Every structure is written in structure tokens, then in C-alpha cells.
Amino acid sequence: MRYHQQAIQHIHKSLSNTSTSRFPFSASIYQELSQLEAKISDVTTGKIKPVSTIEEGLSVLSLIPQNNQTILQIAIDIVSLGLVPTNILDIINGITNHEINSIANNNTKTPSPRIHPTKSFNDAPYDIPEETLRSAIHIPATFSYGKNNKFPILLVPGTADPAGSTYYFNYAKLFTTNPHTDPVWVNIPGNSLGDIQSNAEYVAYAINYISGLSQRPIGVLSWSQGSLDVQWALKYWPSTRAAVSDFMAVSGDFHGTIVETMCVLAKSVCSPAVQQQGYDTNFIRALRGGDGDSAFVPTTSVYSGNDFIVQPQSGGWASGALEDVRGVGVSNVQVQVACAGRAAGGSYSHSAMLVNPLAYALFVDALIHDGPGRLERVDLDAVCRESVAPGLDVNDFLGVEAVSNVLGVLDILLYGFNGSEEPPLRDYVHH
């Protein structure tokens, strides 16, 4: 019990330190934080029991009112309704293994040809030192650098979460157990809450670094804002395009979102990346311009119409959908359409899409064929009957919800105040 108290106090203390050093949070935020801490305590002591199946979890998820709720209120609902695991404190503390979320990795191998300060004449210049970019890449000890016919896959995180925790419960596990794939990931400092233009530098560098060391094109998988990081990197660092054989996006927001969910929390904690993801921001307009809303490499984008973070996310205007003016091949798949009325087409949220079986099946299909994943090659009868990708279970679903809806909220608050204007576009955008 004492451990629980200490961990809860640790959350409170970090947040109090943040707020006193930068700005005081409003009283309502403190009240909601106390409620959240009380509910987390109830989970760890067994007062609140986690749901026992994913089906139950998805139906509970669909009951949470999303409109006019702050992300703290949604976090309280997620915890109260049993949508997080009993070891939630381990997750808040870095899944008992901070190493997977480290931004200070010791990657001694030097790429050839060199990537920094530039790999190709057309690439945008890097603002961030090479050592900083390289040390953000987490390469598991088992990584084989493209040997044994294994396909290197770079995992790119979304807003407010480190990559290690985000993918621990889904694609790091799925791609480690799949005999043909080999995952690595990039942990973006500030949990991807800072300027997306900087976040994209980490991604551009990591793509060329892992591909260079593996001496082959790699797969890149993103969740949420990660899709913007990757697309921006492909647009402004053209050298990355030859280094990527497949881009796989989960719950992407290539066109931004009309929801200000995160800013609703409190205007004063609207971080740069959150401000940049509006549907009509300078950043999103710059990305869409010059056919940046079309794929640069074969792209498989899978998303849910029940996404309350990214909207719209269904029909022709879905934020996750890309055009294909370059003819590289694109699959835009909304799970509720592809698996209508069946388990895999259920009410998956923005984060629950990370365990969706159809997304995984399409990505595996993309990796073993040229071009994107195709529905007609997937056994839809079998895949749509499942609620979770093979090898994952209800604990992975609960872990994902805890990372994105509880850890993410705390990360946003810890990031602290950042003014009220989106960062200016970099010079290279205008050239």
C-alpha cells in the first residue's frame, strides 16, 4: 500500500513542481487531478476491477461522453470504468523499465554515407545536433540490422507519449514475435509535445540511420501525430523516400483535426504540437501544400470512425486518408467499413486501434508485397471475427488505454505552459 501512496505522491509532486515553476494550474485542474489520483489508487488496491475482455472494454469505451469533456475528465472515466490494468503505476513510472523510453541511447555505429548535416542536396537542414538525433533512437539488443531476412521497422510515437511505452503493448511485441520483422523506435524528447518540425527531424534522421545501417529500405509505422512527423520528413527530406519501402499509419491525422480536445484542458497548457494539429493551422496547410496530402512512398493508413481525437475520420474527408498523385500506391482503410458489423469493425478509439487485428493484417500484407496492404489479399472473414491482433490480449488493450489516456494527460501537464501561438514555419518550407 505504501508503494501506491508514494507513486501517487510522486505524480502530485512532479505536477506541483511544474506548475509552480511555470504557472499555476486552475483550481479545477487540481480538483480533477485529485480525483484521478484517487481512482488510480482504487485500481491498484483492487477496488476498481479492470474489464476482463476486449469486447467488454470496447463497449465500455463507446459509452464515455467525449464532447465537452477535458482530457482529464476522460482520463478519470477511463480509470473509473476499469479500462486500465492493475499495474497502472508501473506504466506511469515507465513500465518498470525506463530504458525503453530513453532519449540517451548509446548508438555508436556511424552511418555511411553520412546523414548529417545533410544526406542529399535537396534535404532540409537539420537544426538539431547529430548526437541528439541519434541518441533518441532505441535499438533493442536483439536487432539484426536487416540480417536473417528480417525487415527493420521503425516505430514512431504520437503526441504526449514516449515510443517505448506506446508500442510495448502492441507493435513492439507483434513485430518482435513475427519471424520476418525487427522493430526499433525513436523516442522524441518532450514526448512529441514540442514543435512538430523538430519532431520530424528525429524521424528523418532515424529513417536514414536505420536504413543506412541495415543497408536496405525499412518499414515505418506511426501512430497519431507520428503520421505527420513521417509525412513531413518524407516531404522535406527527400532522401528518406528511397529508405522507406512501406509507411504504415495507425489513427493518422494527415489533415489535422477539427477537435481541440487537448486545448480544452486549459488554454495555457496547449503545447506547440497540439496547436499545430488543427485542421487549418499554418503547419497543416504547409504539409498539405504541393501535394503533401499525397503519399511519397507506398502507404497503408488504417483508422477508426470512432476516433474522438482526430476528426473527421470517416468518409472522403477522413484525416487519415491520403491521395496518390505520385502513383506509389495508397490504401486508406476505415475498420468499420472494411469489417462492418463484425468484431474488428467495433468501436475502436484513437488508441485502441493499436491492437486492432485488421490494421496488423494489412501491415503484414504490405510488408510481404510491393506497394501498400490490400484488403482483397487479407482473409477478411477470419480477421474481422477477431477483436485483437494475434498474440495480444486484454492486458495489452488495457495497457494501451493507460498509456494514451492517463500517462499522456500527465505528460501534457508536465510539459507545462507554452504560450498561445503555433511555432513559426521554418525557412526551408518557403523555399
GROMACS .gro file of C-alpha atoms in nm:
model
  431
    1MET     CA    1   0.000   0.000   0.000
    2ARG     CA    2   0.281   0.239   0.088
    3TYR     CA    3   0.424   0.193  -0.261
    4HIS     CA    4   0.091   0.308  -0.408
    5GLN     CA    5   0.086   0.616  -0.187
    6GLN     CA    6   0.444   0.703  -0.282
    7ALA     CA    7   0.375   0.667  -0.651
    8ILE     CA    8   0.062   0.880  -0.634
    9GLN     CA    9   0.252   1.143  -0.432
   10HIS     CA   10   0.526   1.131  -0.693
   11ILE     CA   11   0.273   1.227  -0.965
   12HIS     CA   12   0.140   1.507  -0.747
   13LYS     CA   13   0.484   1.637  -0.663
   14SER     CA   14   0.606   1.642  -1.024
   15LEU     CA   15   0.297   1.829  -1.131
   16SER     CA   16   0.315   2.075  -0.843
   17ASN     CA   17   0.679   2.146  -0.928
   18THR     CA   18   0.590   2.203  -1.291
   19SER     CA   19   0.306   2.435  -1.215
   20THR     CA   20   0.484   2.645  -0.952
   21SER     CA   21   0.789   2.693  -1.171
   22ARG     CA   22   0.594   2.794  -1.482
   23PHE     CA   23   0.240   2.896  -1.398
   24PRO     CA   24  -0.031   2.789  -1.157
   25PHE     CA   25  -0.291   2.548  -1.293
   26SER     CA   26  -0.653   2.642  -1.238
   27ALA     CA   27  -0.831   2.510  -0.929
   28SER     CA   28  -1.046   2.279  -1.142
   29ILE     CA   29  -0.735   2.107  -1.281
   30TYR     CA   30  -0.612   2.040  -0.927
   31GLN     CA   31  -0.953   1.902  -0.829
   32GLU     CA   32  -0.963   1.673  -1.132
   33LEU     CA   33  -0.607   1.560  -1.066
   34SER     CA   34  -0.702   1.464  -0.711
   35GLN     CA   35  -0.998   1.268  -0.847
   36LEU     CA   36  -0.772   1.092  -1.097
   37GLU     CA   37  -0.520   1.005  -0.826
   38ALA     CA   38  -0.798   0.865  -0.604
   39LYS     CA   39  -0.927   0.647  -0.891
   40ILE     CA   40  -0.575   0.523  -0.976
   41SER     CA   41  -0.538   0.429  -0.609
   42ASP     CA   42  -0.868   0.237  -0.629
   43VAL     CA   43  -0.736   0.038  -0.926
   44THR     CA   44  -0.408  -0.051  -0.757
   45THR     CA   45  -0.584  -0.163  -0.438
   46GLY     CA   46  -0.843  -0.371  -0.626
   47LYS     CA   47  -1.146  -0.152  -0.555
   48ILE     CA   48  -1.188  -0.095  -0.928
   49LYS     CA   49  -1.165  -0.415  -1.132
   50PRO     CA   50  -1.035  -0.399  -1.493
   51VAL     CA   51  -1.266  -0.527  -1.769
   52SER     CA   52  -1.198  -0.891  -1.847
   53THR     CA   53  -1.242  -0.895  -2.227
   54ILE     CA   54  -1.164  -0.660  -2.511
   55GLU     CA   55  -1.526  -0.679  -2.632
   56GLU     CA   56  -1.640  -0.553  -2.292
   57GLY     CA   57  -1.367  -0.287  -2.300
   58LEU     CA   58  -1.472  -0.157  -2.642
   59SER     CA   59  -1.837  -0.138  -2.543
   60VAL     CA   60  -1.747   0.050  -2.221
   61LEU     CA   61  -1.523   0.284  -2.423
   62SER     CA   62  -1.812   0.370  -2.652
   63LEU     CA   63  -2.017   0.491  -2.351
   64ILE     CA   64  -1.770   0.760  -2.247
   65PRO     CA   65  -1.905   1.104  -2.344
   66GLN     CA   66  -1.634   1.274  -2.547
   67ASN     CA   67  -1.794   1.608  -2.614
   68ASN     CA   68  -1.732   1.898  -2.378
   69GLN     CA   69  -1.507   1.683  -2.159
   70THR     CA   70  -1.150   1.782  -2.080
   71ILE     CA   71  -0.886   1.515  -2.134
   72LEU     CA   72  -0.851   1.495  -1.754
   73GLN     CA   73  -1.222   1.415  -1.722
   74ILE     CA   74  -1.188   1.149  -1.992
   75ALA     CA   75  -0.887   1.004  -1.805
   76ILE     CA   76  -1.096   0.984  -1.486
   77ASP     CA   77  -1.370   0.800  -1.680
   78ILE     CA   78  -1.118   0.559  -1.836
   79VAL     CA   79  -0.977   0.468  -1.492
   80SER     CA   80  -1.318   0.459  -1.314
   81LEU     CA   81  -1.468   0.225  -1.574
   82GLY     CA   82  -1.193  -0.035  -1.544
   83LEU     CA   83  -1.017   0.043  -1.872
   84VAL     CA   84  -0.665   0.038  -1.724
   85PRO     CA   85  -0.466  -0.254  -1.579
   86THR     CA   86  -0.394  -0.304  -1.208
   87ASN     CA   87  -0.024  -0.227  -1.268
   88ILE     CA   88  -0.104   0.122  -1.397
   89LEU     CA   89   0.161   0.272  -1.167
   90ASP     CA   90   0.431   0.070  -1.343
   91ILE     CA   91   0.312   0.225  -1.668
   92ILE     CA   92   0.315   0.577  -1.526
   93ASN     CA   93   0.667   0.509  -1.396
   94GLY     CA   94   0.790   0.388  -1.737
   95ILE     CA   95   0.672   0.024  -1.743
   96THR     CA   96   0.932  -0.057  -1.476
   97ASN     CA   97   1.195  -0.017  -1.746
   98HIS     CA   98   1.289   0.341  -1.825
   99GLU     CA   99   1.538   0.219  -2.081
  100ILE     CA  100   1.272   0.159  -2.347
  101ASN     CA  101   1.178   0.527  -2.325
  102SER     CA  102   1.533   0.662  -2.314
  103ILE     CA  103   1.639   0.958  -2.529
  104ALA     CA  104   2.003   0.900  -2.432
  105ASN     CA  105   2.081   0.574  -2.613
  106ASN     CA  106   2.441   0.494  -2.696
  107ASN     CA  107   2.433   0.426  -3.071
  108THR     CA  108   2.799   0.409  -3.169
  109LYS     CA  109   2.763   0.285  -3.527
  110THR     CA  110   2.831   0.560  -3.779
  111PRO     CA  111   2.617   0.563  -4.092
  112SER     CA  112   2.772   0.555  -4.436
  113PRO     CA  113   2.715   0.766  -4.636
  114ARG     CA  114   2.678   1.033  -4.371
  115ILE     CA  115   2.335   1.182  -4.299
  116HIS     CA  116   2.419   1.496  -4.103
  117PRO     CA  117   2.445   1.791  -4.169
  118THR     CA  118   2.280   1.669  -4.488
  119LYS     CA  119   2.248   1.349  -4.686
  120SER     CA  120   2.123   1.499  -5.009
  121PHE     CA  121   2.135   1.843  -5.166
  122ASN     CA  122   1.753   1.864  -5.158
  123ASP     CA  123   1.713   1.777  -4.790
  124ALA     CA  124   1.610   2.043  -4.540
  125PRO     CA  125   1.889   2.138  -4.299
  126TYR     CA  126   1.888   1.981  -3.953
  127ASP     CA  127   1.857   2.227  -3.663
  128ILE     CA  128   1.928   1.959  -3.402
  129PRO     CA  129   2.282   1.823  -3.342
  130GLU     CA  130   2.351   1.476  -3.479
  131GLU     CA  131   2.440   1.332  -3.139
  132THR     CA  132   2.099   1.436  -3.000
  133LEU     CA  133   1.912   1.294  -3.301
  134ARG     CA  134   2.100   0.967  -3.291
  135SER     CA  135   2.070   0.906  -2.918
  136ALA     CA  136   1.687   0.926  -2.939
  137ILE     CA  137   1.680   0.601  -3.140
  138HIS     CA  138   1.621   0.293  -2.924
  139ILE     CA  139   1.772  -0.017  -3.085
  140PRO     CA  140   1.682  -0.337  -2.894
  141ALA     CA  141   1.975  -0.571  -2.820
  142THR     CA  142   1.813  -0.834  -3.044
  143PHE     CA  143   1.804  -0.605  -3.352
  144SER     CA  144   1.970  -0.774  -3.650
  145TYR     CA  145   2.028  -0.474  -3.884
  146GLY     CA  146   1.845  -0.637  -4.175
  147LYS     CA  147   2.023  -0.973  -4.145
  148ASN     CA  148   1.841  -1.311  -4.138
  149ASN     CA  149   1.593  -1.173  -4.394
  150LYS     CA  150   1.439  -0.965  -4.117
  151PHE     CA  151   1.263  -0.646  -4.212
  152PRO     CA  152   1.365  -0.346  -3.995
  153ILE     CA  153   1.060  -0.148  -3.878
  154LEU     CA  154   1.091   0.198  -3.724
  155LEU     CA  155   0.809   0.279  -3.477
  156VAL     CA  156   0.718   0.649  -3.444
  157PRO     CA  157   0.513   0.767  -3.142
  158GLY     CA  158   0.219   1.007  -3.116
  159THR     CA  159   0.153   1.323  -2.914
  160ALA     CA  160   0.224   1.311  -2.539
  161ASP     CA  161   0.365   0.957  -2.517
  162PRO     CA  162   0.713   0.805  -2.543
  163ALA     CA  163   0.753   0.539  -2.812
  164GLY     CA  164   0.871   0.266  -2.574
  165SER     CA  165   0.553   0.274  -2.364
  166THR     CA  166   0.324   0.332  -2.665
  167TYR     CA  167   0.442   0.025  -2.857
  168TYR     CA  168   0.523  -0.201  -2.560
  169PHE     CA  169   0.167  -0.339  -2.567
  170ASN     CA  170   0.129  -0.377  -2.943
  171TYR     CA  171   0.371  -0.340  -3.233
  172ALA     CA  172   0.698  -0.384  -3.042
  173LYS     CA  173   0.552  -0.716  -2.926
  174LEU     CA  174   0.390  -0.810  -3.259
  175PHE     CA  175   0.696  -0.730  -3.471
  176THR     CA  176   0.938  -0.897  -3.227
  177THR     CA  177   0.746  -1.226  -3.236
  178ASN     CA  178   0.687  -1.213  -3.614
  179PRO     CA  179   0.987  -1.402  -3.764
  180HIS     CA  180   1.016  -1.158  -4.057
  181THR     CA  181   1.018  -0.823  -3.875
  182ASP     CA  182   1.255  -0.644  -3.641
  183PRO     CA  183   1.132  -0.333  -3.456
  184VAL     CA  184   1.329  -0.027  -3.340
  185TRP     CA  185   1.180   0.303  -3.227
  186VAL     CA  186   1.254   0.669  -3.182
  187ASN     CA  187   1.176   0.839  -2.850
  188ILE     CA  188   1.112   1.204  -2.930
  189PRO     CA  189   1.219   1.441  -2.647
  190GLY     CA  190   0.929   1.620  -2.477
  191ASN     CA  191   0.706   1.323  -2.568
  192SER     CA  192   0.634   1.477  -2.910
  193LEU     CA  193   0.465   1.779  -2.747
  194GLY     CA  194   0.712   2.032  -2.892
  195ASP     CA  195   0.727   2.177  -3.245
  196ILE     CA  196   0.639   1.900  -3.494
  197GLN     CA  197   0.901   2.041  -3.731
  198SER     CA  198   1.164   1.939  -3.473
  199ASN     CA  199   0.994   1.604  -3.407
  200ALA     CA  200   1.015   1.533  -3.781
  201GLU     CA  201   1.393   1.586  -3.774
  202TYR     CA  202   1.424   1.294  -3.532
  203VAL     CA  203   1.217   1.082  -3.768
  204ALA     CA  204   1.402   1.185  -4.086
  205TYR     CA  205   1.734   1.110  -3.919
  206ALA     CA  206   1.616   0.777  -3.772
  207ILE     CA  207   1.482   0.659  -4.111
  208ASN     CA  208   1.813   0.724  -4.286
  209TYR     CA  209   2.017   0.593  -3.991
  210ILE     CA  210   1.838   0.258  -3.955
  211SER     CA  211   1.810   0.210  -4.331
  212GLY     CA  212   2.179   0.301  -4.377
  213LEU     CA  213   2.299   0.059  -4.109
  214SER     CA  214   2.068  -0.217  -4.238
  215GLN     CA  215   2.165  -0.143  -4.599
  216ARG     CA  216   1.808  -0.177  -4.718
  217PRO     CA  217   1.480   0.017  -4.721
  218ILE     CA  218   1.281  -0.017  -4.398
  219GLY     CA  219   0.918  -0.016  -4.288
  220VAL     CA  220   0.797   0.283  -4.085
  221LEU     CA  221   0.494   0.255  -3.858
  222SER     CA  222   0.336   0.556  -3.690
  223TRP     CA  223   0.052   0.626  -3.451
  224SER     CA  224  -0.144   0.954  -3.436
  225GLN     CA  225   0.088   1.261  -3.470
  226GLY     CA  226   0.361   1.020  -3.582
  227SER     CA  227   0.191   1.020  -3.924
  228LEU     CA  228   0.259   1.394  -3.953
  229ASP     CA  229   0.620   1.351  -3.839
  230VAL     CA  230   0.678   1.086  -4.105
  231GLN     CA  231   0.494   1.266  -4.385
  232TRP     CA  232   0.679   1.593  -4.309
  233ALA     CA  233   1.012   1.405  -4.308
  234LEU     CA  234   0.930   1.240  -4.643
  235LYS     CA  235   0.832   1.576  -4.791
  236TYR     CA  236   1.123   1.792  -4.673
  237TRP     CA  237   1.400   1.527  -4.652
  238PRO     CA  238   1.351   1.360  -4.992
  239SER     CA  239   1.648   1.130  -4.926
  240THR     CA  240   1.423   0.939  -4.685
  241ARG     CA  241   1.189   0.822  -4.962
  242ALA     CA  242   1.430   0.564  -5.105
  243ALA     CA  243   1.494   0.445  -4.747
  244VAL     CA  244   1.126   0.354  -4.684
  245SER     CA  245   0.961   0.055  -4.852
  246ASP     CA  246   0.634   0.085  -4.658
  247PHE     CA  247   0.471   0.355  -4.447
  248MET     CA  248   0.204   0.214  -4.212
  249ALA     CA  249  -0.012   0.469  -4.028
  250VAL     CA  250  -0.248   0.397  -3.736
  251SER     CA  251  -0.505   0.669  -3.647
  252GLY     CA  252  -0.314   0.923  -3.857
  253ASP     CA  253  -0.410   1.289  -3.883
  254PHE     CA  254  -0.255   1.392  -4.214
  255HIS     CA  255  -0.511   1.672  -4.247
  256GLY     CA  256  -0.510   1.773  -3.881
  257THR     CA  257  -0.819   1.754  -3.661
  258ILE     CA  258  -1.122   1.976  -3.605
  259VAL     CA  259  -1.123   1.870  -3.238
  260GLU     CA  260  -0.941   2.087  -2.986
  261THR     CA  261  -0.959   1.809  -2.728
  262MET     CA  262  -0.622   1.875  -2.571
  263CYS     CA  263  -0.650   2.252  -2.570
  264VAL     CA  264  -0.985   2.223  -2.395
  265LEU     CA  265  -0.794   2.106  -2.087
  266ALA     CA  266  -0.672   2.460  -2.029
  267LYS     CA  267  -0.561   2.707  -2.289
  268SER     CA  268  -0.239   2.760  -2.101
  269VAL     CA  269  -0.121   2.401  -2.144
  270CYS     CA  270  -0.177   2.383  -2.517
  271SER     CA  271   0.168   2.269  -2.627
  272PRO     CA  272   0.318   2.354  -2.969
  273ALA     CA  273   0.241   2.016  -3.127
  274VAL     CA  274  -0.119   2.029  -3.012
  275GLN     CA  275  -0.163   2.376  -3.159
  276GLN     CA  276  -0.009   2.267  -3.489
  277GLN     CA  277  -0.256   1.981  -3.539
  278GLY     CA  278  -0.568   2.190  -3.600
  279TYR     CA  279  -0.733   2.141  -3.940
  280ASP     CA  280  -0.646   2.489  -4.057
  281THR     CA  281  -0.309   2.565  -3.893
  282ASN     CA  282  -0.009   2.702  -4.079
  283PHE     CA  283   0.170   2.372  -4.020
  284ILE     CA  284  -0.106   2.151  -4.166
  285ARG     CA  285  -0.156   2.392  -4.459
  286ALA     CA  286   0.218   2.378  -4.534
  287LEU     CA  287   0.216   1.998  -4.517
  288ARG     CA  288  -0.086   1.969  -4.749
  289GLY     CA  289   0.061   2.217  -4.999
  290GLY     CA  290   0.249   2.092  -5.307
  291ASP     CA  291   0.068   1.757  -5.291
  292GLY     CA  292   0.192   1.684  -4.939
  293ASP     CA  293  -0.152   1.530  -4.883
  294SER     CA  294  -0.048   1.257  -5.128
  295ALA     CA  295   0.177   0.963  -5.046
  296PHE     CA  296   0.551   0.982  -5.116
  297VAL     CA  297   0.604   0.607  -5.062
  298PRO     CA  298   0.364   0.308  -5.058
  299THR     CA  299   0.131   0.391  -4.767
  300THR     CA  300  -0.123   0.185  -4.573
  301SER     CA  301  -0.336   0.405  -4.347
  302VAL     CA  302  -0.583   0.239  -4.108
  303TYR     CA  303  -0.819   0.434  -3.883
  304SER     CA  304  -1.146   0.427  -3.689
  305GLY     CA  305  -1.463   0.628  -3.743
  306ASN     CA  306  -1.496   0.626  -3.361
  307ASP     CA  307  -1.184   0.837  -3.319
  308PHE     CA  308  -1.266   1.129  -3.089
  309ILE     CA  309  -0.918   1.282  -3.102
  310VAL     CA  310  -0.888   1.304  -3.480
  311GLN     CA  311  -1.198   1.414  -3.672
  312PRO     CA  312  -1.332   1.374  -3.930
  313GLN     CA  313  -1.205   1.016  -3.955
  314SER     CA  314  -1.457   0.860  -4.191
  315GLY     CA  315  -1.570   0.911  -4.550
  316GLY     CA  316  -1.387   1.102  -4.821
  317TRP     CA  317  -1.268   1.372  -4.581
  318ALA     CA  318  -1.108   1.136  -4.329
  319SER     CA  319  -0.796   1.297  -4.186
  320GLY     CA  320  -0.613   0.965  -4.214
  321ALA     CA  321  -0.675   0.936  -4.589
  322LEU     CA  322  -0.401   1.026  -4.838
  323GLU     CA  323  -0.422   1.089  -5.213
  324ASP     CA  324  -0.191   0.913  -5.459
  325VAL     CA  325  -0.087   1.169  -5.722
  326ARG     CA  326   0.263   1.014  -5.742
  327GLY     CA  327   0.118   0.668  -5.815
  328VAL     CA  328   0.319   0.498  -5.537
  329GLY     CA  329   0.017   0.309  -5.404
  330VAL     CA  330  -0.210   0.401  -5.112
  331SER     CA  331  -0.466   0.205  -4.907
  332ASN     CA  332  -0.697   0.412  -4.688
  333VAL     CA  333  -0.900   0.178  -4.466
  334GLN     CA  334  -1.162   0.263  -4.206
  335VAL     CA  335  -1.211  -0.052  -3.997
  336GLN     CA  336  -1.586   0.000  -3.951
  337VAL     CA  337  -1.631  -0.004  -4.330
  338ALA     CA  338  -1.395  -0.295  -4.405
  339CYS     CA  339  -1.527  -0.512  -4.117
  340ALA     CA  340  -1.880  -0.368  -4.096
  341GLY     CA  341  -2.087  -0.529  -3.821
  342ARG     CA  342  -1.806  -0.761  -3.712
  343ALA     CA  343  -1.568  -0.760  -3.415
  344ALA     CA  344  -1.271  -0.588  -3.583
  345GLY     CA  345  -1.508  -0.314  -3.701
  346GLY     CA  346  -1.620  -0.232  -3.346
  347SER     CA  347  -1.598   0.100  -3.164
  348TYR     CA  348  -1.218   0.125  -3.154
  349SER     CA  349  -1.093   0.454  -3.014
  350HIS     CA  350  -0.794   0.657  -3.132
  351SER     CA  351  -0.563   0.448  -2.912
  352ALA     CA  352  -0.743   0.110  -2.922
  353MET     CA  353  -0.664   0.100  -3.296
  354LEU     CA  354  -0.313  -0.004  -3.189
  355VAL     CA  355  -0.444  -0.354  -3.106
  356ASN     CA  356  -0.688  -0.380  -3.399
  357PRO     CA  357  -0.644  -0.708  -3.592
  358LEU     CA  358  -0.727  -0.567  -3.936
  359ALA     CA  359  -0.461  -0.296  -3.906
  360TYR     CA  360  -0.197  -0.557  -3.822
  361ALA     CA  361  -0.311  -0.791  -4.103
  362LEU     CA  362  -0.290  -0.510  -4.359
  363PHE     CA  363   0.057  -0.405  -4.241
  364VAL     CA  364   0.189  -0.762  -4.265
  365ASP     CA  365   0.038  -0.782  -4.614
  366ALA     CA  366   0.210  -0.454  -4.709
  367LEU     CA  367   0.547  -0.581  -4.589
  368ILE     CA  368   0.535  -0.905  -4.790
  369HIS     CA  369   0.412  -0.745  -5.115
  370ASP     CA  370   0.520  -0.449  -5.323
  371GLY     CA  371   0.300  -0.146  -5.262
  372PRO     CA  372   0.054  -0.097  -4.976
  373GLY     CA  373  -0.151  -0.357  -4.788
  374ARG     CA  374  -0.460  -0.463  -4.982
  375LEU     CA  375  -0.795  -0.574  -4.836
  376GLU     CA  376  -0.851  -0.823  -5.120
  377ARG     CA  377  -0.539  -1.019  -5.014
  378VAL     CA  378  -0.641  -1.036  -4.647
  379ASP     CA  379  -0.868  -1.317  -4.519
  380LEU     CA  380  -1.138  -1.074  -4.406
  381ASP     CA  381  -1.373  -1.348  -4.284
  382ALA     CA  382  -1.115  -1.466  -4.033
  383VAL     CA  383  -0.956  -1.130  -3.944
  384CYS     CA  384  -1.283  -0.938  -3.896
  385ARG     CA  385  -1.405  -1.201  -3.646
  386GLU     CA  386  -1.120  -1.112  -3.408
  387SER     CA  387  -1.107  -0.817  -3.165
  388VAL     CA  388  -0.732  -0.807  -3.120
  389ALA     CA  389  -0.420  -0.877  -3.327
  390PRO     CA  390  -0.284  -1.233  -3.283
  391GLY     CA  391  -0.059  -1.264  -2.978
  392LEU     CA  392  -0.215  -0.969  -2.793
  393ASP     CA  393  -0.479  -0.988  -2.521
  394VAL     CA  394  -0.700  -0.779  -2.294
  395ASN     CA  395  -0.398  -0.671  -2.084
  396ASP     CA  396  -0.239  -0.516  -2.392
  397PHE     CA  397  -0.563  -0.330  -2.467
  398LEU     CA  398  -0.571  -0.200  -2.107
  399GLY     CA  399  -0.204  -0.106  -2.122
  400VAL     CA  400  -0.258   0.096  -2.439
  401GLU     CA  401  -0.550   0.282  -2.281
  402ALA     CA  402  -0.341   0.362  -1.973
  403VAL     CA  403  -0.050   0.493  -2.182
  404SER     CA  404  -0.255   0.711  -2.413
  405ASN     CA  405  -0.530   0.834  -2.182
  406VAL     CA  406  -0.360   0.858  -1.842
  407LEU     CA  407   0.016   0.881  -1.899
  408GLY     CA  408  -0.046   1.110  -2.197
  409VAL     CA  409  -0.254   1.354  -1.990
  410LEU     CA  410   0.009   1.365  -1.715
  411ASP     CA  411   0.280   1.425  -1.980
  412ILE     CA  412   0.081   1.717  -2.121
  413LEU     CA  413   0.053   1.873  -1.775
  414LEU     CA  414   0.421   1.808  -1.700
  415TYR     CA  415   0.520   1.970  -2.029
  416GLY     CA  416   0.367   2.288  -1.896
  417PHE     CA  417   0.289   2.626  -2.038
  418ASN     CA  418   0.379   2.723  -2.389
  419GLY     CA  419   0.207   3.041  -2.495
  420SER     CA  420  -0.083   3.053  -2.734
  421GLU     CA  421   0.059   3.060  -3.085
  422GLU     CA  422   0.179   2.779  -3.303
  423PRO     CA  423   0.555   2.786  -3.379
  424PRO     CA  424   0.655   2.974  -3.697
  425LEU     CA  425   0.726   2.771  -4.009
  426ARG     CA  426   1.095   2.707  -4.078
  427ASP     CA  427   1.272   2.887  -4.359
  428TYR     CA  428   1.305   2.571  -4.572
  429VAL     CA  429   0.925   2.549  -4.602
  430HIS     CA  430   0.915   2.871  -4.803
  431HIS     CA  431   1.186   2.775  -5.049
   0.00000   0.00000   0.00000
